[in-house]
Amino acid sequence: MLTREQAAAVTKPEQLAPLRPNFEPGQAVLVAARGFTPLLKFALEEAKLRQGNLYVLYIKQLSVALPGPLSNQEKPRWQNDRQAAEIMYGVLDLAREASVSVLPVFAVSDNPAGTIVDIAATLGVDILMLGAPHRSALAKLLQGDVVTEVAKSLPDNIQLVIHG
């Protein structure tokens, strides 16, 4: 016979619903890449396990966005940015070997956190992966912490994975 305390401790099915694992194939993963890091490997593995697309986002950060005629009217392409191209071509090669569908995403922004959240929501990804930054205290003070800003603004339906 159960006591009242034991009966109260029994988990109700509706409490478990949000915790049920999602094993449906086709889940989309977005990873924000700043270089060849263990995060990219982890993202490739997750996309393969989930049988979904892997979006690889590279953001070229601008300190100031120039309006009007001073702004660059040419559409930015990752192929024209040396660092982005190195990452994207490398990930595309790795993905081909692993049979993972990779879609490169390139953005130029003066607000990386806002851009990451916007792109994640626009693409409708299931999982967003970010690397834990290892920056000096001064850089963190000047730039703010992108991971913290993304975590505050990300819609609840997108899981956030911080890989360090």
Short mmCIF file of C-alpha atoms in Angstrom, two decimals:
data_model
loop_
_atom_site.label_atom_id
_atom_site.label_comp_id
_atom_site.label_asym_id
_atom_site.label_seq_id
_atom_site.Cartn_x
_atom_site.Cartn_y
_atom_site.Cartn_z
CA MET A 1 0.00 0.00 0.00
CA LEU A 2 1.31 3.44 -1.01
CA THR A 3 1.51 6.35 1.37
CA ARG A 4 0.25 9.77 0.26
CA GLU A 5 3.87 10.95 -0.17
CA GLN A 6 4.67 7.96 -2.37
CA ALA A 7 1.53 8.46 -4.43
CA ALA A 8 2.37 12.15 -4.89
CA ALA A 9 5.88 11.22 -6.03
CA VAL A 10 4.61 8.98 -8.83
CA THR A 11 5.17 10.79 -12.11
CA LYS A 12 2.09 11.53 -14.16
CA PRO A 13 2.27 10.77 -17.92
CA GLU A 14 1.62 14.41 -18.86
CA GLN A 15 4.70 15.43 -16.85
CA LEU A 16 6.86 13.09 -18.92
CA ALA A 17 5.57 14.22 -22.33
CA PRO A 18 8.05 17.10 -22.77
CA LEU A 19 10.92 14.78 -21.81
CA ARG A 20 10.20 12.05 -24.34
CA PRO A 21 13.12 11.64 -26.76
CA ASN A 22 12.48 12.54 -30.39
CA PHE A 23 13.77 9.75 -32.61
CA GLU A 24 12.02 10.90 -35.77
CA PRO A 25 14.36 10.96 -38.79
CA GLY A 26 14.87 14.17 -40.71
CA GLN A 27 15.64 16.59 -37.89
CA ALA A 28 17.58 19.65 -39.01
CA VAL A 29 20.72 20.78 -37.19
CA LEU A 30 22.30 24.24 -37.44
CA VAL A 31 25.87 24.73 -36.31
CA ALA A 32 27.52 28.14 -36.09
CA ALA A 33 31.13 27.60 -37.19
CA ARG A 34 34.15 29.79 -36.59
CA GLY A 35 36.77 27.23 -37.54
CA PHE A 36 37.54 23.53 -37.61
CA THR A 37 36.58 22.57 -34.10
CA PRO A 38 35.29 19.42 -32.37
CA LEU A 39 31.86 21.05 -32.61
CA LEU A 40 31.80 20.51 -36.39
CA LYS A 41 32.57 16.81 -35.94
CA PHE A 42 29.84 16.52 -33.31
CA ALA A 43 27.35 18.32 -35.57
CA LEU A 44 28.15 15.97 -38.48
CA GLU A 45 27.66 12.96 -36.20
CA GLU A 46 24.32 14.29 -34.92
CA ALA A 47 23.04 15.06 -38.41
CA LYS A 48 23.97 11.54 -39.54
CA LEU A 49 22.31 9.92 -36.49
CA ARG A 50 19.19 12.04 -36.94
CA GLN A 51 19.16 11.46 -40.71
CA GLY A 52 18.66 15.17 -41.28
CA ASN A 53 20.21 18.19 -42.91
CA LEU A 54 23.15 19.97 -41.38
CA TYR A 55 23.21 23.72 -41.90
CA VAL A 56 26.68 25.18 -41.36
CA LEU A 57 26.50 28.88 -40.58
CA TYR A 58 29.46 31.20 -40.94
CA ILE A 59 28.98 34.82 -39.90
CA LYS A 60 31.41 37.46 -41.07
CA GLN A 61 31.21 39.96 -38.26
CA LEU A 62 31.22 43.66 -39.03
CA SER A 63 31.93 46.22 -36.35
CA VAL A 64 29.70 48.80 -38.05
CA ALA A 65 27.16 48.35 -40.81
CA LEU A 66 27.38 51.20 -43.30
CA PRO A 67 24.03 52.40 -44.66
CA GLY A 68 23.18 53.77 -48.08
CA PRO A 69 25.67 54.22 -50.92
CA LEU A 70 28.64 53.27 -48.70
CA SER A 71 27.28 49.78 -48.15
CA ASN A 72 28.42 46.94 -50.35
CA GLN A 73 25.61 46.25 -52.82
CA GLU A 74 27.05 42.90 -53.92
CA LYS A 75 25.38 39.87 -52.35
CA PRO A 76 27.89 38.25 -49.96
CA ARG A 77 28.99 34.73 -50.87
CA TRP A 78 30.92 32.31 -48.70
CA GLN A 79 33.00 31.33 -51.74
CA ASN A 80 34.46 34.88 -51.76
CA ASP A 81 35.53 34.81 -48.09
CA ARG A 82 38.76 32.85 -47.58
CA GLN A 83 38.08 31.70 -44.01
CA ALA A 84 34.44 30.79 -44.71
CA ALA A 85 35.42 28.93 -47.90
CA GLU A 86 38.04 26.86 -46.07
CA ILE A 87 35.48 25.79 -43.47
CA MET A 88 32.64 25.15 -45.93
CA TYR A 89 34.70 23.18 -48.46
CA GLY A 90 36.22 21.14 -45.64
CA VAL A 91 32.82 20.35 -44.10
CA LEU A 92 31.36 19.51 -47.51
CA ASP A 93 34.17 16.99 -48.08
CA LEU A 94 33.67 15.42 -44.64
CA ALA A 95 29.92 15.31 -45.15
CA ARG A 96 30.25 13.62 -48.53
CA GLU A 97 32.36 10.88 -46.92
CA ALA A 98 29.78 10.46 -44.13
CA SER A 99 26.72 10.68 -46.43
CA VAL A 100 25.38 13.74 -44.63
CA SER A 101 23.49 16.50 -46.42
CA VAL A 102 25.20 19.84 -45.66
CA LEU A 103 23.85 23.24 -46.62
CA PRO A 104 26.28 26.17 -46.20
CA VAL A 105 24.81 29.41 -44.84
CA PHE A 106 26.77 32.66 -44.95
CA ALA A 107 25.83 35.96 -43.36
CA VAL A 108 27.44 39.33 -42.79
CA SER A 109 26.28 40.94 -39.58
CA ASP A 110 27.10 43.45 -36.86
CA ASN A 111 24.89 41.41 -34.47
CA PRO A 112 25.95 37.73 -34.58
CA ALA A 113 23.61 36.60 -31.78
CA GLY A 114 20.55 38.14 -33.42
CA THR A 115 21.58 36.75 -36.80
CA ILE A 116 22.00 33.23 -35.40
CA VAL A 117 18.55 33.33 -33.78
CA ASP A 118 16.93 34.74 -36.95
CA ILE A 119 18.50 32.11 -39.19
CA ALA A 120 17.67 29.25 -36.82
CA ALA A 121 14.03 30.34 -36.68
CA THR A 122 13.80 31.03 -40.42
CA LEU A 123 15.22 27.63 -41.34
CA GLY A 124 13.01 25.92 -38.76
CA VAL A 125 15.86 23.85 -37.34
CA ASP A 126 15.30 21.42 -34.49
CA ILE A 127 18.73 21.84 -32.91
CA LEU A 128 21.15 24.77 -32.77
CA MET A 129 24.75 24.00 -31.83
CA LEU A 130 27.18 26.61 -30.58
CA GLY A 131 30.71 26.32 -29.31
CA ALA A 132 31.58 27.63 -25.88
CA PRO A 133 33.84 30.63 -26.45
CA HIS A 134 37.30 30.78 -24.95
CA ARG A 135 37.85 34.52 -25.09
CA SER A 136 39.72 36.94 -22.94
CA ALA A 137 37.75 38.93 -20.39
CA LEU A 138 38.28 42.17 -22.34
CA ALA A 139 36.98 40.73 -25.61
CA LYS A 140 33.96 39.30 -23.80
CA LEU A 141 33.28 42.68 -22.22
CA LEU A 142 33.56 44.51 -25.55
CA GLN A 143 31.66 42.05 -27.75
CA GLY A 144 29.25 40.55 -25.24
CA ASP A 145 28.69 36.84 -24.97
CA VAL A 146 27.02 35.55 -28.13
CA VAL A 147 26.03 32.24 -26.51
CA THR A 148 24.21 34.03 -23.66
CA GLU A 149 22.40 36.36 -26.06
CA VAL A 150 21.32 33.46 -28.29
CA ALA A 151 20.12 31.45 -25.29
CA LYS A 152 17.96 34.36 -24.12
CA SER A 153 16.34 34.90 -27.54
CA LEU A 154 16.03 31.42 -29.05
CA PRO A 155 12.46 30.11 -29.49
CA ASP A 156 11.51 27.29 -27.11
CA ASN A 157 10.93 24.80 -29.94
CA ILE A 158 14.64 24.88 -30.91
CA GLN A 159 16.99 22.88 -28.71
CA LEU A 160 20.26 24.62 -27.88
CA VAL A 161 23.39 22.52 -27.54
CA ILE A 162 26.51 24.26 -26.23
CA HIS A 163 29.60 22.24 -26.96
CA GLY A 164 32.83 23.01 -25.14
#
